[in-house]
PDB file of C-alpha atoms in Angstrom:
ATOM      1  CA  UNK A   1      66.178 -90.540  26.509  1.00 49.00           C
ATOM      2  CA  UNK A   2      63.712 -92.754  26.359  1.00 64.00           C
ATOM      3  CA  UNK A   3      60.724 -94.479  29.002  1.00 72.00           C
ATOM      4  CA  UNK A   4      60.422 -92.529  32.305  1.00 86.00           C
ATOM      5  CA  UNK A   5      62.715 -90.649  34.151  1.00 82.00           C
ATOM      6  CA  UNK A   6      64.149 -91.947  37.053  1.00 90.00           C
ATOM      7  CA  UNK A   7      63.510 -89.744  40.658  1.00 91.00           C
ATOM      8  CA  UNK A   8      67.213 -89.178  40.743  1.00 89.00           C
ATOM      9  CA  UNK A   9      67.313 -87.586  36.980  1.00 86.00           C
ATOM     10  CA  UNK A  10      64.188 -85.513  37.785  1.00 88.00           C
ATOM     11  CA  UNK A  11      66.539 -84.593  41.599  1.00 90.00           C
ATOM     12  CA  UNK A  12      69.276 -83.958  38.933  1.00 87.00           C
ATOM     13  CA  UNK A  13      67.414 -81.523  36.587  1.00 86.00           C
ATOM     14  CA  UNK A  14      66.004 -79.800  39.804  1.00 91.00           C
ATOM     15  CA  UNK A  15      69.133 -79.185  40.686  1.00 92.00           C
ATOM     16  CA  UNK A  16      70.924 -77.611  37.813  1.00 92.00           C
ATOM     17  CA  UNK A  17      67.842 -75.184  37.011  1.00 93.00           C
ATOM     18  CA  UNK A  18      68.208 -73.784  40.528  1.00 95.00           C
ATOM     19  CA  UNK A  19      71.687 -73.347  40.234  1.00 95.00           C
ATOM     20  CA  UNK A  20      71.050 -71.826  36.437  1.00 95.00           C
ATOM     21  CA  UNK A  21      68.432 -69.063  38.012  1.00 97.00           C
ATOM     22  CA  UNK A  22      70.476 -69.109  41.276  1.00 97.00           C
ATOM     23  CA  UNK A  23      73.709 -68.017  39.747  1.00 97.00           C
ATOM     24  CA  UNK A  24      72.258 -66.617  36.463  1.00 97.00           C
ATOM     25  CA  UNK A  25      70.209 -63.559  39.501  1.00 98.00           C
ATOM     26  CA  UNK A  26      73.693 -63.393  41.209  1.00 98.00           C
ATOM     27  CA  UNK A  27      75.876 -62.293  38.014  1.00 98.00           C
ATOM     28  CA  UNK A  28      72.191 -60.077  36.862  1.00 98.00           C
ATOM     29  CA  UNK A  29      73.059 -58.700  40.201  1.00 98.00           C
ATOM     30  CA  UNK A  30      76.744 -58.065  39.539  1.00 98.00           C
ATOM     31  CA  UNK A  31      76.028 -56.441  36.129  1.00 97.00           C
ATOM     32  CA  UNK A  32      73.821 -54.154  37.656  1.00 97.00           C
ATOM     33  CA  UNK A  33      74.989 -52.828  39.759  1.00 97.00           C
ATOM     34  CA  UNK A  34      78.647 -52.377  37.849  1.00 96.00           C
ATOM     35  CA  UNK A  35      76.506 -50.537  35.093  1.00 95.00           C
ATOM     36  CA  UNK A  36      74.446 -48.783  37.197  1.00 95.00           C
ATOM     37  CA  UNK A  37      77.225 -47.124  39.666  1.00 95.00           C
ATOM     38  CA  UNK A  38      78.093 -44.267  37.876  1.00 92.00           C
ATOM     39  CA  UNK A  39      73.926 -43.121  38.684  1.00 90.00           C
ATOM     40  CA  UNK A  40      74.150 -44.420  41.584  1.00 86.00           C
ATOM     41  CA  UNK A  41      77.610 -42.745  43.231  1.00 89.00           C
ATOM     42  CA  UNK A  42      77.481 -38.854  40.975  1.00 88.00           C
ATOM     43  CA  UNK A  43      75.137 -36.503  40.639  1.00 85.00           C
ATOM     44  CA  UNK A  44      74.192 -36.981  37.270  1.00 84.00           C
ATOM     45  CA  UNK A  45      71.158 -35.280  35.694  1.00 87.00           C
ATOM     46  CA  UNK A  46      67.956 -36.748  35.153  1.00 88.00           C
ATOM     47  CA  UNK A  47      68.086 -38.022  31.685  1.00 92.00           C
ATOM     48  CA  UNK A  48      71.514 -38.826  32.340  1.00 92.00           C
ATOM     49  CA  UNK A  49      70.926 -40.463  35.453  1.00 93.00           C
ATOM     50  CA  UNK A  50      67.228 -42.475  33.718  1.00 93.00           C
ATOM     51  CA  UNK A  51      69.951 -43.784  30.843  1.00 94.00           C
ATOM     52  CA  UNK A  52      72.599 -45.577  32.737  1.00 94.00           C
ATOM     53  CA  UNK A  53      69.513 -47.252  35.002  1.00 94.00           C
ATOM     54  CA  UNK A  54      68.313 -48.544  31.791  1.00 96.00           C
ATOM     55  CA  UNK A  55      71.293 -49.562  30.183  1.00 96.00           C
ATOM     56  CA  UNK A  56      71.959 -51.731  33.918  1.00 97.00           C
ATOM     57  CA  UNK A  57      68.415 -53.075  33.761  1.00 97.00           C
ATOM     58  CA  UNK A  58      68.856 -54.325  30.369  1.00 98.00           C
ATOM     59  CA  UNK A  59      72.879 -55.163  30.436  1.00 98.00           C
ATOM     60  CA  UNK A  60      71.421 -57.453  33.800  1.00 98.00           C
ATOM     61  CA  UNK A  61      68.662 -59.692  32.087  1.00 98.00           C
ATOM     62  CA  UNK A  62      71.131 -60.193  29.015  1.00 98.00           C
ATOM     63  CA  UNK A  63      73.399 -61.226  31.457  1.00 98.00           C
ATOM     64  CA  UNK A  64      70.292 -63.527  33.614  1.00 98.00           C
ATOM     65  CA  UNK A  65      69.455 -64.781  29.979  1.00 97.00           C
ATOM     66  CA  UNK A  66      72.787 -65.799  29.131  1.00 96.00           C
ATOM     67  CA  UNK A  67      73.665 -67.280  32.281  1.00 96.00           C
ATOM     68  CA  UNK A  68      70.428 -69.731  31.999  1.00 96.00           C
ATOM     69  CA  UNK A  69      70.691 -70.568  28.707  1.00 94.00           C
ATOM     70  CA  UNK A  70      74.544 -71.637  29.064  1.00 92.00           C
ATOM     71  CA  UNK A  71      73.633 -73.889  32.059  1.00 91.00           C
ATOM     72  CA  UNK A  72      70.679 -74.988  31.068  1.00 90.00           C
ATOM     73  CA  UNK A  73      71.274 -75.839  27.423  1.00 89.00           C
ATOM     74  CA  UNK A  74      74.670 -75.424  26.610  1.00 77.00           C
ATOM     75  CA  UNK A  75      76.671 -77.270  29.072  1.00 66.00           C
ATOM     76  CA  UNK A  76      74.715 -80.614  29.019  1.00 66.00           C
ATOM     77  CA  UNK A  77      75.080 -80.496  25.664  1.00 69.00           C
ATOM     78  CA  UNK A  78      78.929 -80.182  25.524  1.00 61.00           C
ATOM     79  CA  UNK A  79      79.037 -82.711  28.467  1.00 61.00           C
ATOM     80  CA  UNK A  80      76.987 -85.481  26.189  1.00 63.00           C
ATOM     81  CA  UNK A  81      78.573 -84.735  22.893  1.00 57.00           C
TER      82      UNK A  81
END
């Protein structure tokens, strides 16, 4: 692009990173708590219990992260190309 952005592309960019974070926290959401049931639902033991919270915390920003990065980078890529 080149010379200033117009207030409708800067509306337009506004847009898609909400819906990037918006839907990339919904699915870090989902991923959580589908990794993190078995903790969350049995009486699992401590370390046991302290692994699958990890695994869910870090199976959920993989999953924020890869949301983001497909809306925000990916896609208007494939859209212009």
């Amino acid at each position: 692009m080149t010379g200033p952005r117009t207030q409708a592309e800067r509306d337009a960019a506004t847009v898609e990173i909400m819906f990037a974070v918006v839907t990339g926290a919904l699915l870090a959401a989902l991923l959580f708590f589908v990794c993190a049931s078995p903790a969350l639902f049995s009486d699992l033991g401590g370390a046991a219990e302290k692994a699958w919270l990890t695994t869910a915390a870090t199976t959920a920003t993989a999953g924020f992260a890869a949301r983001v990065l497909q809306v925000l980078w990916w896609l208007p890529r494939k859209r212009r190309g």
